[in-house]
Amino acid sequence: MTDQHSQAELVRQSLKARYRKERRFRAYGIIAIAIALAALVTLFADIIGKGYTGFQKTTVTLNVDLDGEIMYLDDATDKRQLKMADFVEPLVLALMKEIPDATEADRDAIKDLINPYASVTLREALEANPGWLGTTRTMTFLTHTDVDVYVKHAGDEGYSIKLNDQQKAWVDELESRGIVDTSFNDVFFSGGDSRDPSKAGILGAVVGSLLTMFVTLALSFPIGVAAAIYLEEFAPQNKFTDFIEVNINNLAAVPSIIFGLLGLAVFINLFGMPRSVPVVGGLVLTLMTLPTIIISSRAAIKSVPPSIREAAEGMGASKMQVVLHHVLPLAMPGMLTGSIIGMAQALGETAPLLLIGMVAFIVDVPNGFFDSATVLPVQVFLWAGSPELAFIERASAAIMVLLAFLISMNALAIWLRKRLERRW
Amino acid sequence: MNTLKKAFATFALAGSVAGVSAPAMARDTISIVGSSTVYPFATVVAERFGTKTDFRTPKLESTGSGGGMKLFCQGIGTQHPDITNASRRMKASEFDLCQKNGVADITEFRIGSDGIVIASSKEAENLELTLEQLFLALGAKVPVNGEWVVNPNKNWSDVDASLPNKPIRVMGPPPTSGTRDSFNELALAAGCDALPEAKGLNEDQHKTICESVREDGAFIEAGENDNLIVQKLIGDTGMYGVFGYSFLEENVDRLQAATLNGMTPTAEAIASDDYPVARSLFFYVKKAHVGVIPGMQDFVSEFTSNAAMGRNGYLKDVGLIVPPRDQLMNLMDKAETMPNLTKEELM
């Protein structure tokens, strides 16, 4: 009796300490979550804080006098004449008109406010509308990147302003009159890469990513699902299939750059495929995502209750009918989720693409699977390493676009699972 | 159910089609590889070339000088690059590799110079160094009383009393970078050679001692991203950074550069080789591809034109130290005749 009593006493005495321990244990968990959240918030705040200005462009709106004599052009449909025509002069004259106190000596300083590619815009406009020659048009052009940086980041420690004081005064004045203005950066979404930050866009990289992802999905999903079905439903249980299983699990943990080396050795050096093309990128990423898809597909097949199989077999279905009519539809949501997560992983990958030449400066938007292309994370990598400071905000903006893609892919995975999943 | 099956079949079909169709395609885009130092200049030329002409914009990969040579010398054919950039001259061994793989005719273009600077924030104390002092500050081993010992210098003032009494902290590129190669070779080894103790070293010792950077934390390897070094310098006035001249020019109102052997790194001093840590930049053209890949000749002409590399050329705006007029005229001639590079020139 006394023994029991003292045990209860002991328990009571230790109770407080045990509760304290439990509270501490919970606190650890909360601290861990807080650290993770803080890291996430810092990351997002940093990227958005640096990158939101990347979605703005600075433009200058000018009344351009398209005088044929100034441009050495009397027929805007003549290719030869277009080649030798001067499209910079009308822009400089138009801008000089907006700055009344400017003299001929300020010409170069004024020219430096206009984007070097503005003359290309003017030429293309004239090529498209030859009738404009001889008229005066109100047109909007990009400013020079130095002006862009000044308008957006004057007084910001992280940027250096390369305009001189007079140019600053002009820009301030033009801005107050609305001639220099910031607006939504459509160039960023409609152009390919450029070494001029104002003209650089992500369309080339987005298209490259989509082409690469298409190849990856088209190859890895059918192969992965077929492998998973065979291994789960048909393969005999022996040493050999065990060996394959261990290897697939190992492959899932192999660093991605190894797949790049493999792609270089096999697809480019052995098969003679071209460098930097989405097909090779897709093949390499297929190798990388296959294990993920096989593993998740096998898990999905395993989670189909045996009773379903038994019932189908009981009704006289063949093994193949059991798999195709009953197991596969029920396992599909899990397989799709796994594939989408594998795709999201592949979308953010740069290391294996480095070796097969997709880390490259490519201006033209790719228009096929065998066209040189790059992908979004590579574009971020390239911009982040550029000497021009204005690329920092473009890189952060591109990261936001990439994150938006990843979040929507993961959201799709969750939605598919919610939508198609069956519970027993 | 049926739709699922159909979707599955479509995927499988699309997969097999994409898998088998891998023809060795004709290429209509110039493919350029090579040095990350030349990359910012070559990309600008490529983009201008793309907008100016009807040819497609060349594709550029930044593979480093050595990596570029390897790819370039792999052979003739559209899967191999047409042009490689380098921040140093082609080595004789690389030339042999090219010859072995059938890349017989190569034309070399020396396109200008680049300087390596030691910069700090404008608020920091600027250094006035000799190369000798630089080696004594950053070398892995330095001579003390005739013996080579692990670098004992903690503060700049330990190296020379005229230097600031502040700890030696320098950020620079990692060993994989061409900038680091040049820094070791042009700055440290040159500084080492200026020491009387270096006379007694044989060739192997010279390489290991004179081209090694200390690894005790005074020299911090910052990765290939020079922007990071710049950011760090602005925040930390006790820190000095090693990078290419173009990054100094881009941040000219926030950074200052140390003088080396009394020379301030300016475009003129680097072009004339008065600044001691200056190197030449090159590109190499595979002649067998000229006329096969459209636009090669035109691209080379564009690169060597006055509009690009002249006194007011657009490459000057992005920080290239352009060659003097007479050299530029030579380049233009070369672009027309494309003379072959010989092994004797590289020896």
PDB file of N, CA, C and O in Angstrom, chain B residues 30-31 49 55 82-83 285-287 289-301 338:
ATOM      1  N   ILE B  30      25.428  31.952 -85.283  1.00  0.00           N
ATOM      2  CA  ILE B  30      26.835  31.834 -84.906  1.00  0.00           C
ATOM      3  C   ILE B  30      26.901  31.433 -83.434  1.00  0.00           C
ATOM      4  O   ILE B  30      26.148  31.950 -82.610  1.00  0.00           O
ATOM      5  N   SER B  31      27.777  30.495 -83.133  1.00  0.00           N
ATOM      6  CA  SER B  31      27.908  30.037 -81.760  1.00  0.00           C
ATOM      7  C   SER B  31      29.274  30.461 -81.218  1.00  0.00           C
ATOM      8  O   SER B  31      30.303  30.126 -81.781  1.00  0.00           O
ATOM      9  N   PHE B  49      24.922  43.483 -83.852  1.00  0.00           N
ATOM     10  CA  PHE B  49      24.997  42.758 -85.118  1.00  0.00           C
ATOM     11  C   PHE B  49      23.614  42.212 -85.469  1.00  0.00           C
ATOM     12  O   PHE B  49      23.182  42.295 -86.615  1.00  0.00           O
ATOM     13  N   PHE B  55      21.041  38.857 -90.286  1.00  0.00           N
ATOM     14  CA  PHE B  55      21.450  37.579 -89.691  1.00  0.00           C
ATOM     15  C   PHE B  55      20.839  37.443 -88.298  1.00  0.00           C
ATOM     16  O   PHE B  55      20.466  38.431 -87.674  1.00  0.00           O
ATOM     17  N   ASP B  82      31.948  28.318 -83.269  1.00  0.00           N
ATOM     18  CA  ASP B  82      32.649  28.957 -84.385  1.00  0.00           C
ATOM     19  C   ASP B  82      33.751  29.903 -83.917  1.00  0.00           C
ATOM     20  O   ASP B  82      34.734  30.113 -84.610  1.00  0.00           O
ATOM     21  N   ILE B  83      33.496  30.524 -82.759  1.00  0.00           N
ATOM     22  CA  ILE B  83      34.421  31.542 -82.264  1.00  0.00           C
ATOM     23  C   ILE B  83      34.617  31.290 -80.770  1.00  0.00           C
ATOM     24  O   ILE B  83      33.675  30.892 -80.081  1.00  0.00           O
ATOM     25  N   VAL B 285      38.854  32.711 -84.432  1.00  0.00           N
ATOM     26  CA  VAL B 285      37.824  32.345 -85.401  1.00  0.00           C
ATOM     27  C   VAL B 285      38.219  31.052 -86.099  1.00  0.00           C
ATOM     28  O   VAL B 285      39.372  30.883 -86.500  1.00  0.00           O
ATOM     29  N   LYS B 286      37.252  30.143 -86.209  1.00  0.00           N
ATOM     30  CA  LYS B 286      37.472  28.876 -86.916  1.00  0.00           C
ATOM     31  C   LYS B 286      37.208  29.128 -88.395  1.00  0.00           C
ATOM     32  O   LYS B 286      36.068  29.348 -88.802  1.00  0.00           O
ATOM     33  N   LYS B 287      38.265  29.121 -89.198  1.00  0.00           N
ATOM     34  CA  LYS B 287      38.096  29.554 -90.589  1.00  0.00           C
ATOM     35  C   LYS B 287      37.261  28.587 -91.416  1.00  0.00           C
ATOM     36  O   LYS B 287      36.598  28.987 -92.370  1.00  0.00           O
ATOM     37  N   HIS B 289      34.577  27.400 -90.715  1.00  0.00           N
ATOM     38  CA  HIS B 289      33.150  27.694 -90.583  1.00  0.00           C
ATOM     39  C   HIS B 289      32.740  28.981 -91.313  1.00  0.00           C
ATOM     40  O   HIS B 289      31.558  29.245 -91.474  1.00  0.00           O
ATOM     41  N   VAL B 290      33.734  29.783 -91.712  1.00  0.00           N
ATOM     42  CA  VAL B 290      33.416  31.015 -92.433  1.00  0.00           C
ATOM     43  C   VAL B 290      32.827  30.628 -93.791  1.00  0.00           C
ATOM     44  O   VAL B 290      33.400  29.810 -94.503  1.00  0.00           O
ATOM     45  N   GLY B 291      31.673  31.189 -94.086  1.00  0.00           N
ATOM     46  CA  GLY B 291      31.020  30.818 -95.345  1.00  0.00           C
ATOM     47  C   GLY B 291      30.052  29.654 -95.183  1.00  0.00           C
ATOM     48  O   GLY B 291      29.207  29.433 -96.026  1.00  0.00           O
ATOM     49  N   VAL B 292      30.186  28.901 -94.097  1.00  0.00           N
ATOM     50  CA  VAL B 292      29.249  27.798 -93.833  1.00  0.00           C
ATOM     51  C   VAL B 292      28.151  28.289 -92.891  1.00  0.00           C
ATOM     52  O   VAL B 292      26.965  28.148 -93.160  1.00  0.00           O
ATOM     53  N   ILE B 293      28.577  28.866 -91.796  1.00  0.00           N
ATOM     54  CA  ILE B 293      27.624  29.486 -90.875  1.00  0.00           C
ATOM     55  C   ILE B 293      27.383  30.899 -91.383  1.00  0.00           C
ATOM     56  O   ILE B 293      28.328  31.672 -91.542  1.00  0.00           O
ATOM     57  N   PRO B 294      26.146  31.278 -91.656  1.00  0.00           N
ATOM     58  CA  PRO B 294      25.921  32.591 -92.253  1.00  0.00           C
ATOM     59  C   PRO B 294      26.328  33.728 -91.318  1.00  0.00           C
ATOM     60  O   PRO B 294      26.058  33.682 -90.113  1.00  0.00           O
ATOM     61  N   GLY B 295      26.997  34.724 -91.886  1.00  0.00           N
ATOM     62  CA  GLY B 295      27.256  35.951 -91.134  1.00  0.00           C
ATOM     63  C   GLY B 295      28.563  36.006 -90.378  1.00  0.00           C
ATOM     64  O   GLY B 295      28.828  36.991 -89.711  1.00  0.00           O
ATOM     65  N   MET B 296      29.389  34.946 -90.473  1.00  0.00           N
ATOM     66  CA  MET B 296      30.632  34.941 -89.696  1.00  0.00           C
ATOM     67  C   MET B 296      31.531  36.129 -90.038  1.00  0.00           C
ATOM     68  O   MET B 296      31.989  36.851 -89.161  1.00  0.00           O
ATOM     69  N   GLN B 297      31.764  36.277 -91.356  1.00  0.00           N
ATOM     70  CA  GLN B 297      32.644  37.359 -91.801  1.00  0.00           C
ATOM     71  C   GLN B 297      32.087  38.709 -91.358  1.00  0.00           C
ATOM     72  O   GLN B 297      32.813  39.561 -90.852  1.00  0.00           O
ATOM     73  N   ASP B 298      30.785  38.870 -91.492  1.00  0.00           N
ATOM     74  CA  ASP B 298      30.147  40.135 -91.133  1.00  0.00           C
ATOM     75  C   ASP B 298      30.266  40.404 -89.645  1.00  0.00           C
ATOM     76  O   ASP B 298      30.457  41.534 -89.211  1.00  0.00           O
ATOM     77  N   PHE B 299      30.158  39.341 -88.851  1.00  0.00           N
ATOM     78  CA  PHE B 299      30.252  39.513 -87.407  1.00  0.00           C
ATOM     79  C   PHE B 299      31.658  39.968 -87.017  1.00  0.00           C
ATOM     80  O   PHE B 299      31.830  40.879 -86.212  1.00  0.00           O
ATOM     81  N   VAL B 300      32.659  39.336 -87.618  1.00  0.00           N
ATOM     82  CA  VAL B 300      34.038  39.710 -87.312  1.00  0.00           C
ATOM     83  C   VAL B 300      34.286  41.159 -87.732  1.00  0.00           C
ATOM     84  O   VAL B 300      34.919  41.930 -86.997  1.00  0.00           O
ATOM     85  N   SER B 301      33.740  41.547 -88.913  1.00  0.00           N
ATOM     86  CA  SER B 301      33.893  42.934 -89.348  1.00  0.00           C
ATOM     87  C   SER B 301      33.237  43.888 -88.362  1.00  0.00           C
ATOM     88  O   SER B 301      33.779  44.949 -88.061  1.00  0.00           O
ATOM     89  N   MET B 338      41.879  37.314 -92.918  1.00  0.00           N
ATOM     90  CA  MET B 338      41.848  36.162 -92.014  1.00  0.00           C
ATOM     91  C   MET B 338      43.117  35.312 -92.123  1.00  0.00           C
ATOM     92  O   MET B 338      43.075  34.152 -92.549  1.00  0.00           O
TER      93      MET B 338
END
